[in-house]
Amino acid sequence: MTEEELNWEVIVVGGGPAGMTAAIYAARYGLKTLLLESAVLGGAQATSPAIENYPGFLFITGIELASKMKEQVKKTGAKIREITEVKKITNEDGCFILETRRGDYRSRALIFATGGGHRHLNVPGESEFTGRGVSFCATCDGPLFREKKVLVIGGGNTAAVEAVYLSELTDSTTLIHRRDELRAEKAMQDMVFSSEVDIKWSHTVKEFKGDDLLREVVVEDLKTGETETIVVDGAFVALGSSPNSKLAINLGIETNKNKEIIVQANQTTNIPGFFAAGDVVESMKQIAVAVGQGAIAADSAYIFVRELQRTDPRGYGG
Ligand code: NAP
């Protein structure tokens, strides 16, 4: 790797809405900006079949919104490295060193926007049948279940939007929720109640069963304790996400009990130069919020880097 590729003023880790916004703002501020993404740019938003609460768009699919954001990042001149997972972050003498399969990158400021991973049910058969009937993404796998019978598990916004989307494709979509009311916001609940989605209240999944493919899901009625086996073609686990904060925790970044990063109003953390934004931080999980936090993180990184360069003659990169 050349010196030019090695040293950055700011590195953004994670290419969801928070990370892409941070990269757009940082590059437009004139910072030498690198955006690292372990998969492809998009983040969790890219898996949403319908987004109706992001201002400026009455309706847009997650994949469309993600691709518009990506186009905008490219235009700013920020360098993008996809399929580049950060394996370890260390802080040496005021410089962050990020280990990847391409080699180590160094930066003076770091914006951590790694989002969250799918929350699992952790019941027998879940991992065995993942990709063989059990799915964590209706947008990605929904079309495989056209005119079939599916279950959606969860009661939040993700479960609601995925259940409505699937009910339009499948012969039968049943939402399984462990309580007798949804957590999803009122507008999404109204969509579910006026759709073809059947709801099984106060039920929980005990096991996924099948042969090569998922065939049955065993559920328990939490009010009576009775179990029932439902014959299905697919099951979508839609339980929200848990933060991808491990790399940050290993570096000594403070989190709450849910392992979400604790940030101040300007997206600073307990380590100077380390900023965090989006679903990985302790805040409301919404695209509009992630985008706002990404912009603030870039602004804070800009102030931090310029101040450092004024007082530290090494410039960036150490
Ligand atoms: P969420 O709001 O945290 O809801 C998770 C759901 O899964 C809850 O209903 C929860 O049940 C259930 N659950 C969790 N663990 C479970 C378990 N082990 N067994 C059974 N059920 C379990 O997650 P989300 O729906 O993904 O939403 C996350 C955030 O993203 C929210 O802030 C949401 O607003 C946002 N989001 C927005 C949109 C949109 O605006 N278009 C779309 C998707 C998500 P309980 O209710 O009983 O706790």
Coordinates of C-alpha atoms in Angstrom, one line a residue, residues 72-207:
Q72 CA -23.7 10.9 -3.8
V73 CA -20.7 9.6 -1.8
K74 CA -18.9 8.8 -5.1
K75 CA -19.5 12.3 -6.4
T76 CA -17.8 13.9 -3.4
G77 CA -14.5 12.2 -4.0
A78 CA -14.4 10.2 -0.8
K79 CA -12.5 7.0 -1.4
I80 CA -14.8 3.9 -1.0
R81 CA -13.4 0.4 -0.1
E82 CA -16.2 -2.2 -0.1
I83 CA -15.8 -5.8 1.0
T84 CA -13.1 -4.6 3.4
E85 CA -13.8 -5.7 6.9
V86 CA -12.0 -3.9 9.7
K87 CA -10.7 -6.7 11.9
K88 CA -9.0 -4.6 14.7
I89 CA -8.7 -1.0 15.7
T90 CA -5.8 0.3 17.8
N91 CA -4.8 3.8 18.8
E92 CA -1.1 4.5 18.7
D93 CA 0.2 7.9 19.6
G94 CA -3.0 9.7 18.7
C95 CA -3.4 7.8 15.4
F96 CA -6.0 5.1 14.7
I97 CA -4.7 2.0 13.0
L98 CA -7.3 -0.1 11.2
E99 CA -6.4 -3.7 10.3
T100 CA -8.0 -5.1 7.1
R101 CA -7.2 -7.8 4.6
R102 CA -5.9 -5.1 2.3
G103 CA -3.4 -4.0 5.0
D104 CA -3.5 -1.4 7.7
Y105 CA -5.0 2.1 7.3
R106 CA -4.2 5.0 9.6
S107 CA -6.2 8.0 10.4
R108 CA -6.3 11.0 12.8
A109 CA -10.1 10.8 13.2
L110 CA -12.5 7.9 13.0
I111 CA -16.2 7.8 12.5
F112 CA -17.7 4.5 13.6
A113 CA -21.0 3.7 11.9
T114 CA -21.2 0.0 11.9
G115 CA -24.9 -0.3 12.6
G116 CA -26.4 -3.5 13.9
G117 CA -26.6 -7.2 13.1
H118 CA -29.9 -9.2 13.0
R119 CA -31.2 -10.2 16.4
H120 CA -31.7 -14.0 16.5
L121 CA -34.4 -16.1 18.3
N122 CA -31.7 -18.6 19.3
V123 CA -34.1 -21.6 19.1
P124 CA -33.3 -25.1 17.6
G125 CA -33.3 -25.1 13.8
E126 CA -32.8 -21.4 13.4
S127 CA -29.3 -21.5 12.1
E128 CA -29.7 -24.9 10.5
F129 CA -32.5 -23.7 8.2
T130 CA -31.1 -20.2 7.6
G131 CA -31.1 -19.8 3.8
R132 CA -33.3 -22.9 3.5
G133 CA -36.6 -21.4 4.5
V134 CA -35.5 -19.2 7.5
S135 CA -34.7 -15.7 6.4
F136 CA -33.7 -12.4 8.0
C137 CA -34.6 -10.2 5.0
A138 CA -38.0 -10.0 3.3
T139 CA -36.7 -7.8 0.5
C140 CA -33.9 -10.2 -0.4
D141 CA -35.8 -13.5 -0.1
G142 CA -39.5 -12.6 -0.2
P143 CA -39.9 -13.2 -4.0
L144 CA -38.8 -16.9 -3.4
F145 CA -42.1 -17.4 -1.5
R146 CA -44.5 -16.1 -4.1
E147 CA -47.9 -17.8 -3.6
K148 CA -46.6 -19.7 -0.6
K149 CA -47.2 -19.7 3.1
V150 CA -44.9 -17.8 5.5
L151 CA -44.5 -16.6 9.1
V152 CA -43.0 -13.4 10.2
I153 CA -41.7 -13.3 13.8
G154 CA -41.6 -10.0 15.7
G155 CA -43.8 -7.0 16.6
G156 CA -41.8 -3.9 15.7
N157 CA -41.6 -1.7 12.6
T158 CA -39.4 -4.2 10.8
A159 CA -41.8 -7.1 11.4
A160 CA -44.8 -4.9 10.4
V161 CA -43.4 -3.6 7.1
E162 CA -42.0 -7.0 6.2
A163 CA -45.3 -8.8 7.0
V164 CA -47.3 -6.3 4.8
Y165 CA -44.9 -6.6 1.9
L166 CA -44.9 -10.5 2.1
S167 CA -48.7 -10.6 2.4
E168 CA -48.8 -9.0 -1.1
L169 CA -46.6 -11.8 -2.5
T170 CA -47.6 -14.9 -0.7
D171 CA -50.8 -16.9 -0.3
S172 CA -50.7 -16.6 3.4
T173 CA -48.6 -14.5 5.8
T174 CA -49.0 -14.9 9.6
L175 CA -47.3 -12.6 12.1
I176 CA -46.2 -14.3 15.3
H177 CA -45.7 -11.9 18.2
R178 CA -44.9 -12.7 21.8
R179 CA -47.2 -10.0 23.3
D180 CA -50.8 -9.0 22.6
E181 CA -49.9 -5.6 21.1
L182 CA -47.4 -4.5 18.5
R183 CA -44.4 -2.3 19.3
A184 CA -44.5 -0.9 15.7
E185 CA -45.6 2.8 15.3
K186 CA -49.3 3.5 14.9
A187 CA -49.1 4.2 11.1
M188 CA -47.4 0.8 10.6
Q189 CA -49.9 -1.0 12.8
D190 CA -52.7 0.5 10.8
M191 CA -51.1 -0.9 7.6
V192 CA -50.9 -4.3 9.2
F193 CA -54.5 -4.3 10.4
S194 CA -55.8 -3.3 7.0
S195 CA -53.7 -5.9 5.2
E196 CA -54.2 -9.6 4.6
V197 CA -51.7 -10.4 7.4
D198 CA -53.1 -12.8 10.1
I199 CA -51.7 -12.3 13.6
K200 CA -51.0 -14.9 16.2
W201 CA -50.8 -12.9 19.5
S202 CA -48.9 -14.0 22.5
H203 CA -47.1 -16.8 20.7
T204 CA -43.4 -17.6 20.6
V205 CA -41.4 -19.8 18.3
K206 CA -39.9 -22.9 20.0
E207 CA -38.4 -24.7 17.0

